[in-house]
PDB file of C-alpha atoms in Angstrom:
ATOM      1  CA  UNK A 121       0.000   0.000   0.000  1.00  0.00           C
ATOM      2  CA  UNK A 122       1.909   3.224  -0.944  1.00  0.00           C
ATOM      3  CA  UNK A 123       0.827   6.140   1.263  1.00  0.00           C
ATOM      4  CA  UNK A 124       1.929   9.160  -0.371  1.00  0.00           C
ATOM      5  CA  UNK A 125       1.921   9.142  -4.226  1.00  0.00           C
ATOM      6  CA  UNK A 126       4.030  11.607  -6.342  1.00  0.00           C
ATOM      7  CA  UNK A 127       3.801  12.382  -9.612  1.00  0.00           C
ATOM      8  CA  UNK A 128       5.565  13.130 -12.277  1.00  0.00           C
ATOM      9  CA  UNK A 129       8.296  10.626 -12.515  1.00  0.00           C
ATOM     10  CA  UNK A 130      10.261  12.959 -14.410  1.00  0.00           C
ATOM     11  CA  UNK A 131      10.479  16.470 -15.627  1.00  0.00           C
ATOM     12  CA  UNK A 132      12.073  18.505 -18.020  1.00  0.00           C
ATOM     13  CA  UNK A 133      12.157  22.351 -17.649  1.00  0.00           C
ATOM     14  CA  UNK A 134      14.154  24.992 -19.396  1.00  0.00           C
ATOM     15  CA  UNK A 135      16.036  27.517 -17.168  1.00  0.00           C
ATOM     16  CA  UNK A 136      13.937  30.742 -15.672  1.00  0.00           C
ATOM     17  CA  UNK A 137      10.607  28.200 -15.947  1.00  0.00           C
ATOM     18  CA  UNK A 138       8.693  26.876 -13.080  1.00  0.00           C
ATOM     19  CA  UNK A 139       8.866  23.385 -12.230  1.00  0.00           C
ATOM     20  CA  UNK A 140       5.963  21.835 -10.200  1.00  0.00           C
ATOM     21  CA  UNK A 141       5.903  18.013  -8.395  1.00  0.00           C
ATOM     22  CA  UNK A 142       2.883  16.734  -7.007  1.00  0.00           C
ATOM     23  CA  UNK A 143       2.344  14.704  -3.814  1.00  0.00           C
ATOM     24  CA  UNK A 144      -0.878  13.035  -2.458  1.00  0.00           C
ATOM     25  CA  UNK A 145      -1.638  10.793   0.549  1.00  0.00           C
ATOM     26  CA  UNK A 146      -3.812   8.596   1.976  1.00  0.00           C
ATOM     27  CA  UNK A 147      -3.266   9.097   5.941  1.00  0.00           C
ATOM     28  CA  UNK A 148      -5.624  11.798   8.103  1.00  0.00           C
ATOM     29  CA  UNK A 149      -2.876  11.103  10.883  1.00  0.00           C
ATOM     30  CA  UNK A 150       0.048  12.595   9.069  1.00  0.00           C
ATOM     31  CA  UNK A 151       0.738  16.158  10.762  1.00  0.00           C
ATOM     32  CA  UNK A 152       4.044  16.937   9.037  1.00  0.00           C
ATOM     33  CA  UNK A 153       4.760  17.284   5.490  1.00  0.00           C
ATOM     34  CA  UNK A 154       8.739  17.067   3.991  1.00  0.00           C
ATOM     35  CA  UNK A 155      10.805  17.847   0.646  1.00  0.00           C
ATOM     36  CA  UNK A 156      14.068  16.116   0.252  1.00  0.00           C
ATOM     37  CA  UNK A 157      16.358  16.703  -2.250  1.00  0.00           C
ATOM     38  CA  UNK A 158      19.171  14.347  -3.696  1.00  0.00           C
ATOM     39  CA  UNK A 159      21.670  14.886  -6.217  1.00  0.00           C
ATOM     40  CA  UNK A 160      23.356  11.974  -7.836  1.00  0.00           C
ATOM     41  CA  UNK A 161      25.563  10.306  -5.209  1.00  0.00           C
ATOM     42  CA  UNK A 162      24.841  12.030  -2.378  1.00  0.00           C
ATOM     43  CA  UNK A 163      21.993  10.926   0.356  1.00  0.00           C
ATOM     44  CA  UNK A 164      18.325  13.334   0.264  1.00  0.00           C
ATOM     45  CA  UNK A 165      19.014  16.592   2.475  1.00  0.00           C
ATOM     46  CA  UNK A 166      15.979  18.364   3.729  1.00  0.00           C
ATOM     47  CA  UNK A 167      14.550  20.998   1.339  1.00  0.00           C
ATOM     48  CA  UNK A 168      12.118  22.368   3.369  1.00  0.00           C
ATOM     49  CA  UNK A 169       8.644  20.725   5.001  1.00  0.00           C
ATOM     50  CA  UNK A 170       5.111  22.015   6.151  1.00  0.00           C
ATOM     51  CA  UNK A 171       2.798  21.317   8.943  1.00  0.00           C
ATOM     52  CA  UNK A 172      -1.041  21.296   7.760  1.00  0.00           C
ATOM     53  CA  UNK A 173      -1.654  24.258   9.951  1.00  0.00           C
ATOM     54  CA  UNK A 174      -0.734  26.591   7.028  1.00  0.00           C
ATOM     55  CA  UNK A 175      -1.787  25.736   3.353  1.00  0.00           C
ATOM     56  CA  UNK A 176       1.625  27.544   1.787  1.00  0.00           C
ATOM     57  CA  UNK A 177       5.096  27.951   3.162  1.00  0.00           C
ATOM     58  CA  UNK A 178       7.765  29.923   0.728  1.00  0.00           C
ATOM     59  CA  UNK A 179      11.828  29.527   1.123  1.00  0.00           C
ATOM     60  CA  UNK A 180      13.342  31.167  -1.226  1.00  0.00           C
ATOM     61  CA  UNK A 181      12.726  30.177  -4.712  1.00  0.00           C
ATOM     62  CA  UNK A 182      11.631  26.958  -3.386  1.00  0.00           C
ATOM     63  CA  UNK A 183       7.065  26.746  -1.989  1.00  0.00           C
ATOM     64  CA  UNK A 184       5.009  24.454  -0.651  1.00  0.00           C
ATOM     65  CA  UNK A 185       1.637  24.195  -1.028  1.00  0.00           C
ATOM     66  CA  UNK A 186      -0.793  22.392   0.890  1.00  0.00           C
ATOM     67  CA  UNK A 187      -4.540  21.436   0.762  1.00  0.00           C
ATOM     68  CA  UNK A 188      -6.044  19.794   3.574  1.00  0.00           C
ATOM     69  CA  UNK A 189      -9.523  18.609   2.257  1.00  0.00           C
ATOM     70  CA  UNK A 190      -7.803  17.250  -0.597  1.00  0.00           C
ATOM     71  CA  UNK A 191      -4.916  15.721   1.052  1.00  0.00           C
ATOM     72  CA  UNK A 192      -2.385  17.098  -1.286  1.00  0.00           C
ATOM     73  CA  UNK A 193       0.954  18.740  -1.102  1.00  0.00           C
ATOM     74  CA  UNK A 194       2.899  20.249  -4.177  1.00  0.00           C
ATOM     75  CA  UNK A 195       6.183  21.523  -4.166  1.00  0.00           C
ATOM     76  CA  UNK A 196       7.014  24.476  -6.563  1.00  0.00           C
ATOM     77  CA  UNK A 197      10.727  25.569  -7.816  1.00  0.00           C
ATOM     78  CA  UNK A 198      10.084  29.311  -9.412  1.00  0.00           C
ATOM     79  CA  UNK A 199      12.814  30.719 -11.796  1.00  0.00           C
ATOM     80  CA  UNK A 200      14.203  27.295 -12.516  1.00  0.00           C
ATOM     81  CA  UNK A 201      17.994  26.685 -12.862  1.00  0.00           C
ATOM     82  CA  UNK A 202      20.339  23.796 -13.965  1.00  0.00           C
ATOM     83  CA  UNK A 203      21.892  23.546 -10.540  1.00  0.00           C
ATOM     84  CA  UNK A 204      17.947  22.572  -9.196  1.00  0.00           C
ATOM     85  CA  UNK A 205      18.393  19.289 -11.300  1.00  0.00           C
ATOM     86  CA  UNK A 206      17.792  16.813  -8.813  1.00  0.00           C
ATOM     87  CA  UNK A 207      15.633  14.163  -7.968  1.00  0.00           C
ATOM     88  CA  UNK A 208      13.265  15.623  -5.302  1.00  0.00           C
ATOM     89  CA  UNK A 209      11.388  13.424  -2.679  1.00  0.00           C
ATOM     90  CA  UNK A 210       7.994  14.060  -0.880  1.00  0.00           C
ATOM     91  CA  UNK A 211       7.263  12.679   2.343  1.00  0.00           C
ATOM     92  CA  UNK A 212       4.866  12.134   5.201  1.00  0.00           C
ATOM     93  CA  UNK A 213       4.575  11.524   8.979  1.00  0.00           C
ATOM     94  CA  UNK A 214       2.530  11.610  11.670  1.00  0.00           C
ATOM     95  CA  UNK A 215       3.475  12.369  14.951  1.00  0.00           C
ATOM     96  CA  UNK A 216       6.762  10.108  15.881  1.00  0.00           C
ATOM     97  CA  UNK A 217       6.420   7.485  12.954  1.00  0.00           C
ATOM     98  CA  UNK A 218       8.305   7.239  10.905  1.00  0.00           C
ATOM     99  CA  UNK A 219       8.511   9.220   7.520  1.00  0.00           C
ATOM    100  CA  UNK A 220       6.636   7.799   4.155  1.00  0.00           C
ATOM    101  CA  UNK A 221       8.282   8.740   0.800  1.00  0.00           C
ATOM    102  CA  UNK A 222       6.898   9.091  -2.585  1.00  0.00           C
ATOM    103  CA  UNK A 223       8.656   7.684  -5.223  1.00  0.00           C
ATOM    104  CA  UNK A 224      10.560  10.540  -6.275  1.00  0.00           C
ATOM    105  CA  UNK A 225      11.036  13.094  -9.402  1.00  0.00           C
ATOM    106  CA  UNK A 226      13.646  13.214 -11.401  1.00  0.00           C
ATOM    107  CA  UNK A 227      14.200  17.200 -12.454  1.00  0.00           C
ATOM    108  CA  UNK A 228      15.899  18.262 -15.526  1.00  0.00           C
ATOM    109  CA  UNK A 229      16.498  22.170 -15.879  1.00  0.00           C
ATOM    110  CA  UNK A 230      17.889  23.097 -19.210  1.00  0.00           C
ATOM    111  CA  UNK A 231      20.301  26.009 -19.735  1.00  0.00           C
TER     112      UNK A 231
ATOM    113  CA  UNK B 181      29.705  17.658  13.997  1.00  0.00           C
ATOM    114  CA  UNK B 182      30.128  14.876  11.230  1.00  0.00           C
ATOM    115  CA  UNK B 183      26.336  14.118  11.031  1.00  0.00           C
ATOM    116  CA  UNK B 184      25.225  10.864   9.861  1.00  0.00           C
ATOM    117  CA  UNK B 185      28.644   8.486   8.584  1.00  0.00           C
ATOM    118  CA  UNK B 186      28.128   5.175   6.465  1.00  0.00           C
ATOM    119  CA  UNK B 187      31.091   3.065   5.776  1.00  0.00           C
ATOM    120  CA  UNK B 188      31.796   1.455   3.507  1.00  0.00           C
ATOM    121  CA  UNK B 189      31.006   3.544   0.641  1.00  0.00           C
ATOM    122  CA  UNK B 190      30.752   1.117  -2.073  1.00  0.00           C
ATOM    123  CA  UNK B 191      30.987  -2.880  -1.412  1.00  0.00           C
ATOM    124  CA  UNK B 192      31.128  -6.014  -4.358  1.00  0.00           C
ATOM    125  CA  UNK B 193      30.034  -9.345  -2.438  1.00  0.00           C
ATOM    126  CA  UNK B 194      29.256 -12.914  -4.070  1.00  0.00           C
ATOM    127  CA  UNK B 195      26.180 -14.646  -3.783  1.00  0.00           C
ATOM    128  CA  UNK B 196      26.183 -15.694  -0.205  1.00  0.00           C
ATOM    129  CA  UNK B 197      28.431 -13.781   1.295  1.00  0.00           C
ATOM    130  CA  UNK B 198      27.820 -11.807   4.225  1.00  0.00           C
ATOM    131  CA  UNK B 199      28.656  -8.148   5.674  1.00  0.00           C
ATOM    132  CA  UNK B 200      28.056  -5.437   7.768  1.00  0.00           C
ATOM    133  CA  UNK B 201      27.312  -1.833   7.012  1.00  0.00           C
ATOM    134  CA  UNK B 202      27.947   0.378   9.686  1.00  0.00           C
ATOM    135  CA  UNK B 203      26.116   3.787  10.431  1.00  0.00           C
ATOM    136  CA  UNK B 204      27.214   5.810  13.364  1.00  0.00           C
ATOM    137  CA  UNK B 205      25.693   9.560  14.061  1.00  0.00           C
ATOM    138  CA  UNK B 206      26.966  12.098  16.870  1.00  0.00           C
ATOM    139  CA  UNK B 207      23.759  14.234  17.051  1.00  0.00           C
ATOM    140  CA  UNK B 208      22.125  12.200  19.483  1.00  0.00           C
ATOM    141  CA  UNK B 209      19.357  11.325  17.999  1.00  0.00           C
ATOM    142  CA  UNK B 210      17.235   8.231  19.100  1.00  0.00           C
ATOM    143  CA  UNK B 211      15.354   7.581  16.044  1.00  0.00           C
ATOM    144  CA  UNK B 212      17.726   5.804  13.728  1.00  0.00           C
ATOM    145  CA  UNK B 213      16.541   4.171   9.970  1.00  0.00           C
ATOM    146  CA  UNK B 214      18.047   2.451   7.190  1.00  0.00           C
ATOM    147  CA  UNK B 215      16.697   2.291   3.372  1.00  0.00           C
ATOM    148  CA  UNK B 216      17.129   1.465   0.676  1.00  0.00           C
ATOM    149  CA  UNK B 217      16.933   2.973  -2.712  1.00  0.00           C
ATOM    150  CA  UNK B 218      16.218   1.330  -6.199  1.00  0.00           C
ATOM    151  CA  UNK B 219      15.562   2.227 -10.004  1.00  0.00           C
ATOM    152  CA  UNK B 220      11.585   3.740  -9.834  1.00  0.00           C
ATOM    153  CA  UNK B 221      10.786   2.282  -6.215  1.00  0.00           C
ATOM    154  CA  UNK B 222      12.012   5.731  -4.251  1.00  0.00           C
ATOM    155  CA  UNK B 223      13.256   5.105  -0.471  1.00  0.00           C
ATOM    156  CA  UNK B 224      11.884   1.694   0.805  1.00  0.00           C
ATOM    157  CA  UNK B 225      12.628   1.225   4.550  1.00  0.00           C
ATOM    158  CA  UNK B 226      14.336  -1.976   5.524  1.00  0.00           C
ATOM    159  CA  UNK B 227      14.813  -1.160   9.497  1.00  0.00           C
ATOM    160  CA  UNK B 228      14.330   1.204  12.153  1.00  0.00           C
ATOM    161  CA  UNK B 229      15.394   1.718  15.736  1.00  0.00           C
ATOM    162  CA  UNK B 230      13.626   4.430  18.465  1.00  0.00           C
ATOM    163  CA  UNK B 231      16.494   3.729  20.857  1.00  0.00           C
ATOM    164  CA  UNK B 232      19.157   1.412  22.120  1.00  0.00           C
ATOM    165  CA  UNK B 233      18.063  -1.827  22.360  1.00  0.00           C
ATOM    166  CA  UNK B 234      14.326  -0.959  20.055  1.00  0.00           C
ATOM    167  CA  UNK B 235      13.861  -2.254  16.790  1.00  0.00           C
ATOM    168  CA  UNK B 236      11.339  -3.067  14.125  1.00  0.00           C
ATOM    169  CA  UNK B 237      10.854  -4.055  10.840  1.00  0.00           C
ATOM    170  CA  UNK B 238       9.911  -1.786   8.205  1.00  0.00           C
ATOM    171  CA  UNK B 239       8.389  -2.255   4.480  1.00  0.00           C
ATOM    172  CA  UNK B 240      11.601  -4.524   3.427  1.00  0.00           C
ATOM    173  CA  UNK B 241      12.729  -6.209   5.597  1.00  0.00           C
ATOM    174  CA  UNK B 242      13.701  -9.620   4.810  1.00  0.00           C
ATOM    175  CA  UNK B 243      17.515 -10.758   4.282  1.00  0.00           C
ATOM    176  CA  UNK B 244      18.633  -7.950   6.535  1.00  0.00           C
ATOM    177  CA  UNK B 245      19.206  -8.045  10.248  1.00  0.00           C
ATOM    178  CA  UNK B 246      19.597  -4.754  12.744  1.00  0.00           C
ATOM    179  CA  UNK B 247      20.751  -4.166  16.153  1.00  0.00           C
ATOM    180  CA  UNK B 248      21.284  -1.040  18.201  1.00  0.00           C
ATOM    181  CA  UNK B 249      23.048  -1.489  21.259  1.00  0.00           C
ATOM    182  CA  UNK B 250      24.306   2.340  21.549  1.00  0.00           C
ATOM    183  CA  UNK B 251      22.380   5.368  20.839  1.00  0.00           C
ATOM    184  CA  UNK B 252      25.161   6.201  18.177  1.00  0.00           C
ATOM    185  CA  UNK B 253      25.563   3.115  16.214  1.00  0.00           C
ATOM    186  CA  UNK B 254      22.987   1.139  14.273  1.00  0.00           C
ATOM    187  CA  UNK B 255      24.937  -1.572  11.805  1.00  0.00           C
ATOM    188  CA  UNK B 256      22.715  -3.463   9.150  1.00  0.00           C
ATOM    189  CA  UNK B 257      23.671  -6.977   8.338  1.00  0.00           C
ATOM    190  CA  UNK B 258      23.300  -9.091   5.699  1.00  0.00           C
ATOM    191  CA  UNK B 259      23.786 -12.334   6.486  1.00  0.00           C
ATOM    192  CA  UNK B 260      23.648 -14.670   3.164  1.00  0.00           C
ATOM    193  CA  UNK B 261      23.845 -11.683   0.586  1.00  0.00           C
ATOM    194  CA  UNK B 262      21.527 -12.339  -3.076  1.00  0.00           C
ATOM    195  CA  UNK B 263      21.743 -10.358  -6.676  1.00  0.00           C
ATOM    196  CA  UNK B 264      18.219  -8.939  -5.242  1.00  0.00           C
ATOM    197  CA  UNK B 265      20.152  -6.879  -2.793  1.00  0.00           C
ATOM    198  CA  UNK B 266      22.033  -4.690  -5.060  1.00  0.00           C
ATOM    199  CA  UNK B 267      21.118  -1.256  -4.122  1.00  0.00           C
ATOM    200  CA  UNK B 268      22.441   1.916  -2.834  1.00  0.00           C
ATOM    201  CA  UNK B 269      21.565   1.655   1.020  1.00  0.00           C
ATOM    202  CA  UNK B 270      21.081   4.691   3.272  1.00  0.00           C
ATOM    203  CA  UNK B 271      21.556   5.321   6.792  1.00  0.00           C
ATOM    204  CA  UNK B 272      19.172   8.195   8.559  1.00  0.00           C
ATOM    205  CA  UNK B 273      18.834   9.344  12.205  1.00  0.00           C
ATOM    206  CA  UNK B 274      15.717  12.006  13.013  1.00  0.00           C
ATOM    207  CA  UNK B 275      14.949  14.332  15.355  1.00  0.00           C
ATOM    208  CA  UNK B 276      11.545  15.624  16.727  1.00  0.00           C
ATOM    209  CA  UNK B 277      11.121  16.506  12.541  1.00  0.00           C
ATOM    210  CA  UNK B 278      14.118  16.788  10.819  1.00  0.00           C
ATOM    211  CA  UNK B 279      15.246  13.205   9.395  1.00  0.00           C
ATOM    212  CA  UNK B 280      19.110  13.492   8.236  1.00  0.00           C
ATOM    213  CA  UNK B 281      20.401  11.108   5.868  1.00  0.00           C
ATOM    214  CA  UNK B 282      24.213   9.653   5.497  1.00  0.00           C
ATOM    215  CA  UNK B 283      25.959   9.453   1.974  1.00  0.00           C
ATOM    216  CA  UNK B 284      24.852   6.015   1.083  1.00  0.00           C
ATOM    217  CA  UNK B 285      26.694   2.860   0.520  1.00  0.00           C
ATOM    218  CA  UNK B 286      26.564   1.206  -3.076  1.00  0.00           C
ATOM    219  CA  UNK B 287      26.101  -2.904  -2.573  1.00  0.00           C
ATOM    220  CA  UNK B 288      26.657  -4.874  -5.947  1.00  0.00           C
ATOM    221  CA  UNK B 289      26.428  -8.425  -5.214  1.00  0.00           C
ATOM    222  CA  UNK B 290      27.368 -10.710  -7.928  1.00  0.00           C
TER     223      UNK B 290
END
């Protein structure tokens, strides 16, 4: 049973363009809401997360958005640029379980 | 402050063979995990640990065994290693949110 789904699998955007991944879940327990990133050889590093209490948090270039009622979180990378290329990870929790992860994106910016 | 450490970083084994990876982290966390991470399947969670001397399955589980006997160390095992095993595996410790992940260890096992 996979709890959080993300979608695409893989996207291709040309530099200064918005790229946007897509995460849903299944879970009304799940109170906190993480982005991971990981480039090629390296382990996933925090990217920034969400708690449903707000339905957008913003760092940076880099914003969440969440919605509650339809237990959905996207993550949106404005002004896209090759050094974003990454394969990003959504995730879920509740309380002190442990995290669920979506499959992942792969993102290709183009110069 | 080294964080999260996984050693080794890449490992060949035959079909059979068996080996420990070894995590260690100095942050003091007690919730330590270990995944793994294939082609299209994303992060799939062999084992996990909520303190020295706790541990429990997770979604994969089979072929691998776990201990934790100090807060900073939590090894995985392999004890008869299979071609089905190849992965990259990851080591991760978490605090109240923040789950930090070591640099991975590539298993090939021929």
């Amino acid at each position: 049973q996979q709890q959080v789904k993300q979608s695409p699998q893989s996207l291709i955007v040309q530099k200064g363009g918005i790229s946007i991944i897509n995460c849903a879940y299944e879970n009304t327990a799940f109170d906190y809401f993480p982005w991971y990133q990981q480039f090629p050889g390296k382990g996933p590093a925090l990217l920034i997360a969400i708690r449903p209490d707000v339905s957008e948090k913003k760092e940076g270039r880099f914003t969440i958005s969440f919605n509650k009622s339809a237990k959905q979180f996207s993550l949106h990378i404005m002004d896209s640029q090759p050094g974003d290329s990454a394969t990003y990870f959504c995730a879920a929790s509740g309380g002190s379980e442990k995290l669920v992860f979506g499959k992942g994106t792969k993102l290709t910016v183009n110069p | 402050n080294a964080g999260v450490t996984q050693t080794p970083k890449f490992q060949v084994l035959k079909t059979g063979q068996s080996m420990t990876l070894q995590c260690a982290q100095d942050m003091n966390h007690e919730y330590m995990s270990w995944y793994r991470q294939d082609p299209g399947m994303g992060l799939r969670l062999i084992h996990y640990s909520v303190g020295a001397g706790i541990t429990d399955q997770g979604e994969v589980p089979n072929g691998y065994n776990v201990s934790r006997s100090t807060t900073e160390d939590f090894p995985l095992r392999l004890l008869s290693a299979a071609p089905s095993q190849t992965s990259v595996y990851f080591c991760a410790s978490r605090d109240r949110n923040e789950q930090f992940f070591g640099p991975g260890t590539r298993l090939t096992v021929l």
